């Protein structure tokens, strides 16, 4: 998308975007040396991802809580995700109930916001992560050695062999020809260190070139279009709604709130 189009969509002029990026730069540059290192970008993306997850979880939690009593029940979860079909799939309902009960740490039969976030993101809770691990292994680990071989992976799948081979190599991070528990954990952890590091490497390579090792403010402003539409600014949302990311920065213009749109 051309930069002018991005500027129009965000409701901010080019000068305003430059000003806001200039003001958030020191928040990313934590050692204050005037350039952004890979490690600083990784930590920034981790922070932004966490805020995005929290915001999305809050919105979904409120949407599911139909009676607005600040609690989410099993019935509300079933109704939200399955609606009228919840009475037609006993296996799916049993699966939802099992996960709900694992997430319900205080066993009060309702989920708090924290418990609901764990339900939506099992990597945040060891019990839910173990449940996911066990179900994946039970489905594909035919010889019960707690890892999935290529033959086990490809069995009962109709996809093209080349596609399956590519997927297997992607999941088998250490190349030992098995998908083990660590590989599965990394796959399930959408906010884990490896995922964030990969996102940072892709952002740097795509925006500044594969040889870039540190990025100055000048470089950011020169690549303004790409930066505004990247994970570094949560695709521009961070520049529009900085308060929602708990940023300690003050823009000259009034801060926009989502409920003011």
CSV table of C-alpha atoms in Angstrom, one decimal:
chain,number,residue,atom,x,y,z
A,1,UNK,CA,0.0,0.0,0.0
A,2,UNK,CA,1.4,3.4,-0.9
A,3,UNK,CA,2.4,5.6,2.1
A,4,UNK,CA,-0.2,8.3,1.4
A,5,UNK,CA,-2.8,5.6,1.6
A,6,UNK,CA,-1.5,4.3,4.9
A,7,UNK,CA,-1.4,7.9,6.2
A,8,UNK,CA,-5.0,8.4,5.2
A,9,UNK,CA,-6.1,5.2,6.8
A,10,UNK,CA,-4.4,6.1,10.1
A,11,UNK,CA,-5.7,9.6,10.1
A,12,UNK,CA,-2.3,11.1,10.7
A,13,UNK,CA,-0.1,13.1,8.3
A,14,UNK,CA,3.4,12.2,7.3
A,15,UNK,CA,4.8,14.8,9.7
A,16,UNK,CA,2.7,13.5,12.5
A,17,UNK,CA,3.8,9.9,11.9
A,18,UNK,CA,7.5,11.0,11.8
A,19,UNK,CA,7.0,12.9,15.1
A,20,UNK,CA,5.4,9.9,16.8
A,21,UNK,CA,8.1,7.5,15.6
A,22,UNK,CA,10.7,9.9,16.8
A,23,UNK,CA,9.1,9.9,20.2
A,24,UNK,CA,8.8,6.2,20.6
A,25,UNK,CA,12.4,5.6,19.4
A,26,UNK,CA,13.9,6.1,22.9
A,27,UNK,CA,11.5,3.6,24.3
A,28,UNK,CA,12.9,0.9,22.0
A,29,UNK,CA,16.5,2.1,22.3
A,30,UNK,CA,16.8,1.0,26.0
A,31,UNK,CA,20.5,1.4,26.2
A,32,UNK,CA,20.3,4.9,24.8
A,33,UNK,CA,23.1,4.5,22.2
A,34,UNK,CA,21.1,6.0,19.4
A,35,UNK,CA,20.6,2.8,17.4
A,36,UNK,CA,18.2,-0.2,17.7
A,37,UNK,CA,19.9,-3.6,18.1
A,38,UNK,CA,18.3,-6.9,17.3
A,39,UNK,CA,17.9,-7.6,21.0
A,40,UNK,CA,16.1,-4.3,21.6
A,41,UNK,CA,13.7,-5.0,18.7
A,42,UNK,CA,13.0,-8.5,20.0
A,43,UNK,CA,12.2,-7.1,23.5
A,44,UNK,CA,10.0,-4.4,22.0
A,45,UNK,CA,8.0,-6.9,19.9
A,46,UNK,CA,7.6,-9.1,22.9
A,47,UNK,CA,6.2,-6.2,24.9
A,48,UNK,CA,3.9,-5.2,22.0
A,49,UNK,CA,2.7,-8.7,21.5
A,50,UNK,CA,1.8,-9.1,25.1
A,51,UNK,CA,-0.2,-5.9,25.1
A,52,UNK,CA,-2.0,-6.9,21.9
A,53,UNK,CA,-2.9,-10.3,23.4
A,54,UNK,CA,-4.2,-8.7,26.6
A,55,UNK,CA,-6.4,-6.3,24.6
A,56,UNK,CA,-7.7,-9.0,22.3
A,57,UNK,CA,-8.4,-11.2,25.3
A,58,UNK,CA,-10.3,-8.4,27.1
A,59,UNK,CA,-12.4,-7.8,24.0
A,60,UNK,CA,-13.2,-11.4,23.6
A,61,UNK,CA,-13.9,-11.9,27.3
A,62,UNK,CA,-16.4,-9.0,27.3
A,63,UNK,CA,-18.1,-10.4,24.2
A,64,UNK,CA,-18.5,-13.8,25.7
A,65,UNK,CA,-19.8,-12.5,29.0
A,66,UNK,CA,-23.3,-12.0,27.7
A,67,UNK,CA,-24.8,-11.0,31.0
A,68,UNK,CA,-22.0,-8.6,31.8
A,69,UNK,CA,-21.4,-9.8,35.3
A,70,UNK,CA,-17.7,-9.8,34.9
A,71,UNK,CA,-17.4,-13.6,34.9
A,72,UNK,CA,-17.4,-16.2,32.0
A,73,UNK,CA,-19.2,-19.5,32.6
A,74,UNK,CA,-18.9,-22.7,30.7
A,75,UNK,CA,-22.3,-22.2,29.2
A,76,UNK,CA,-21.2,-18.8,27.8
A,77,UNK,CA,-18.1,-20.3,26.3
A,78,UNK,CA,-20.1,-23.0,24.6
A,79,UNK,CA,-22.7,-20.6,23.4
A,80,UNK,CA,-20.2,-18.2,22.0
A,81,UNK,CA,-18.1,-20.7,20.0
A,82,UNK,CA,-20.7,-23.3,19.1
A,83,UNK,CA,-24.2,-21.7,19.4
A,84,UNK,CA,-27.0,-24.0,18.4
A,85,UNK,CA,-24.4,-26.6,17.3
A,86,UNK,CA,-23.3,-27.3,20.9
A,87,UNK,CA,-26.1,-29.9,21.2
A,88,UNK,CA,-24.9,-31.8,18.1
A,89,UNK,CA,-21.3,-32.5,19.0
A,90,UNK,CA,-20.9,-34.3,22.3
A,91,UNK,CA,-17.2,-34.9,21.7
A,92,UNK,CA,-16.5,-31.2,21.1
A,93,UNK,CA,-18.5,-30.2,24.2
A,94,UNK,CA,-16.6,-32.6,26.3
A,95,UNK,CA,-13.3,-31.2,25.0
A,96,UNK,CA,-14.4,-27.6,25.9
A,97,UNK,CA,-15.5,-28.7,29.3
A,98,UNK,CA,-12.1,-30.4,30.0
A,99,UNK,CA,-10.2,-27.3,29.0
A,100,UNK,CA,-12.5,-25.1,31.0
A,101,UNK,CA,-12.0,-27.1,34.1
A,102,UNK,CA,-8.2,-27.1,33.7
A,103,UNK,CA,-8.2,-23.3,33.2
A,104,UNK,CA,-10.5,-22.8,36.2
A,105,UNK,CA,-7.7,-22.8,38.8
A,106,UNK,CA,-9.8,-21.8,41.8
A,107,UNK,CA,-12.5,-24.2,40.8
A,108,UNK,CA,-15.3,-21.7,41.2
A,109,UNK,CA,-16.9,-22.8,37.9
A,110,UNK,CA,-16.3,-19.4,36.3
A,111,UNK,CA,-13.2,-18.0,34.5
A,112,UNK,CA,-11.6,-14.8,35.5
A,113,UNK,CA,-9.9,-12.7,32.8
A,114,UNK,CA,-6.5,-14.3,33.7
A,115,UNK,CA,-7.9,-17.8,33.5
A,116,UNK,CA,-9.7,-17.0,30.3
A,117,UNK,CA,-6.4,-15.8,28.7
A,118,UNK,CA,-4.8,-19.1,29.6
A,119,UNK,CA,-7.7,-20.9,28.0
A,120,UNK,CA,-7.2,-19.0,24.8
A,121,UNK,CA,-3.3,-19.2,25.0
A,122,UNK,CA,-2.4,-22.6,26.5
A,123,UNK,CA,1.3,-21.7,26.4
A,124,UNK,CA,0.6,-19.4,29.4
A,125,UNK,CA,-0.4,-22.3,31.6
A,126,UNK,CA,1.6,-25.4,32.1
A,127,UNK,CA,-1.4,-27.6,32.8
A,128,UNK,CA,-3.1,-26.5,29.6
A,129,UNK,CA,0.1,-26.8,27.7
A,130,UNK,CA,0.5,-30.4,28.9
A,131,UNK,CA,-3.1,-31.2,27.9
A,132,UNK,CA,-2.3,-30.0,24.4
A,133,UNK,CA,0.9,-31.9,24.3
A,134,UNK,CA,-0.7,-35.1,25.4
A,135,UNK,CA,-3.5,-34.8,22.9
A,136,UNK,CA,-1.1,-34.2,20.0
A,137,UNK,CA,1.1,-37.1,21.0
A,138,UNK,CA,-1.8,-39.4,21.6
A,139,UNK,CA,-3.1,-38.8,18.1
A,140,UNK,CA,0.2,-39.2,16.3
A,141,UNK,CA,2.8,-41.0,18.5
A,142,UNK,CA,2.0,-44.6,17.5
A,143,UNK,CA,4.9,-46.2,19.4
A,144,UNK,CA,4.5,-44.2,22.6
A,145,UNK,CA,8.0,-42.9,22.7
A,146,UNK,CA,6.8,-39.3,23.3
A,147,UNK,CA,8.0,-38.1,19.9
A,148,UNK,CA,6.7,-38.1,16.3
A,149,UNK,CA,8.7,-39.7,13.5
A,150,UNK,CA,8.3,-38.8,9.9
A,151,UNK,CA,6.3,-42.0,9.3
A,152,UNK,CA,4.0,-41.2,12.1
A,153,UNK,CA,3.6,-37.7,10.9
A,154,UNK,CA,2.6,-38.6,7.4
A,155,UNK,CA,0.3,-41.5,8.3
A,156,UNK,CA,-3.4,-40.9,7.8
A,157,UNK,CA,-2.8,-37.5,6.0
A,158,UNK,CA,-3.9,-36.9,2.5
A,159,UNK,CA,-1.8,-33.8,1.8
A,160,UNK,CA,0.9,-33.8,-0.9
A,161,UNK,CA,4.1,-35.5,0.4
A,162,UNK,CA,6.2,-32.5,-0.5
A,163,UNK,CA,4.0,-30.2,1.6
A,164,UNK,CA,4.2,-32.7,4.5
A,165,UNK,CA,7.9,-32.9,4.2
A,166,UNK,CA,8.2,-29.1,4.4
A,167,UNK,CA,5.9,-28.9,7.4
A,168,UNK,CA,7.9,-31.7,9.2
A,169,UNK,CA,11.2,-29.9,8.6
A,170,UNK,CA,9.7,-26.7,9.9
A,171,UNK,CA,8.4,-28.4,13.1
A,172,UNK,CA,11.6,-30.5,13.6
A,173,UNK,CA,13.7,-27.5,14.8
A,174,UNK,CA,16.9,-29.5,15.5
A,175,UNK,CA,16.8,-31.7,12.5
A,176,UNK,CA,16.9,-35.0,14.4
A,177,UNK,CA,14.1,-36.5,12.3
A,178,UNK,CA,11.6,-36.3,15.2
A,179,UNK,CA,9.1,-33.8,16.4
A,180,UNK,CA,9.6,-34.0,20.2
A,181,UNK,CA,7.9,-32.3,23.1
A,182,UNK,CA,10.2,-29.2,22.9
A,183,UNK,CA,9.3,-28.8,19.2
A,184,UNK,CA,5.6,-29.0,19.9
A,185,UNK,CA,5.9,-26.5,22.8
A,186,UNK,CA,7.6,-24.1,20.5
A,187,UNK,CA,4.9,-24.6,17.9
A,188,UNK,CA,2.1,-24.0,20.4
A,189,UNK,CA,3.8,-21.0,22.0
A,190,UNK,CA,2.8,-18.2,19.7
A,191,UNK,CA,4.6,-15.6,21.9
A,192,UNK,CA,7.6,-17.6,22.8
A,193,UNK,CA,11.2,-16.4,22.4
A,194,UNK,CA,11.8,-18.3,19.1
A,195,UNK,CA,8.6,-16.8,17.6
A,196,UNK,CA,9.4,-13.3,18.6
A,197,UNK,CA,13.0,-13.6,17.4
A,198,UNK,CA,11.9,-14.9,14.1
A,199,UNK,CA,9.4,-12.0,13.7
A,200,UNK,CA,12.3,-9.5,14.6
A,201,UNK,CA,14.6,-11.1,12.0
A,202,UNK,CA,11.9,-10.9,9.3
A,203,UNK,CA,11.1,-7.3,10.2
A,204,UNK,CA,14.7,-6.2,10.0
A,205,UNK,CA,15.5,-8.1,6.8
A,206,UNK,CA,12.3,-7.1,5.0
A,207,UNK,CA,12.5,-3.4,6.0
A,208,UNK,CA,16.2,-2.7,6.3
A,209,UNK,CA,17.9,-5.5,4.4
A,210,UNK,CA,19.4,-8.8,5.6
A,211,UNK,CA,22.8,-7.2,6.5
A,212,UNK,CA,21.3,-4.6,8.9
A,213,UNK,CA,22.7,-5.1,12.4
A,214,UNK,CA,21.6,-1.9,14.0
A,215,UNK,CA,19.0,0.7,13.0
A,216,UNK,CA,19.2,4.4,13.5
A,217,UNK,CA,16.3,6.9,13.8
A,218,UNK,CA,17.2,8.2,10.4
A,219,UNK,CA,16.9,4.8,8.9
A,220,UNK,CA,13.4,4.4,10.5
A,221,UNK,CA,12.2,7.7,9.1
A,222,UNK,CA,13.7,6.9,5.6
A,223,UNK,CA,11.6,3.7,5.7
A,224,UNK,CA,8.6,5.4,7.1
A,225,UNK,CA,6.0,3.6,4.9
A,226,UNK,CA,7.4,0.1,5.8
A,227,UNK,CA,7.8,0.9,9.5
A,228,UNK,CA,4.3,2.3,9.9
A,229,UNK,CA,2.9,-0.9,8.3
A,230,UNK,CA,5.1,-3.3,10.3
A,231,UNK,CA,5.0,-5.1,13.6
A,232,UNK,CA,7.3,-2.4,15.1
A,233,UNK,CA,4.2,-0.2,15.4
A,234,UNK,CA,1.6,-2.9,15.5
A,235,UNK,CA,0.7,-1.9,11.9
A,236,UNK,CA,0.2,1.7,12.9
A,237,UNK,CA,-2.2,1.0,15.8
A,238,UNK,CA,0.5,1.9,18.4
A,239,UNK,CA,0.9,5.4,16.7
A,240,UNK,CA,-2.9,6.0,16.9
A,241,UNK,CA,-3.6,4.5,20.4
A,242,UNK,CA,-0.4,4.8,22.4
A,243,UNK,CA,-2.2,4.7,25.7
A,244,UNK,CA,-3.5,1.2,25.0
A,245,UNK,CA,0.2,0.0,24.9
A,246,UNK,CA,1.1,1.7,28.2
A,247,UNK,CA,3.6,3.9,26.5
A,248,UNK,CA,5.2,6.6,28.6
A,249,UNK,CA,5.2,9.1,25.8
A,250,UNK,CA,3.2,12.3,25.3
A,251,UNK,CA,2.3,13.4,21.8
A,252,UNK,CA,1.4,17.0,21.0
A,253,UNK,CA,-1.9,16.0,19.5
A,254,UNK,CA,-4.7,14.7,21.7
A,255,UNK,CA,-4.4,11.0,22.3
A,256,UNK,CA,-7.1,9.0,20.4
A,257,UNK,CA,-9.1,6.5,22.3
A,258,UNK,CA,-10.9,3.6,20.5
A,259,UNK,CA,-14.2,4.6,22.0
A,260,UNK,CA,-13.9,8.1,20.5
A,261,UNK,CA,-14.0,6.8,16.9
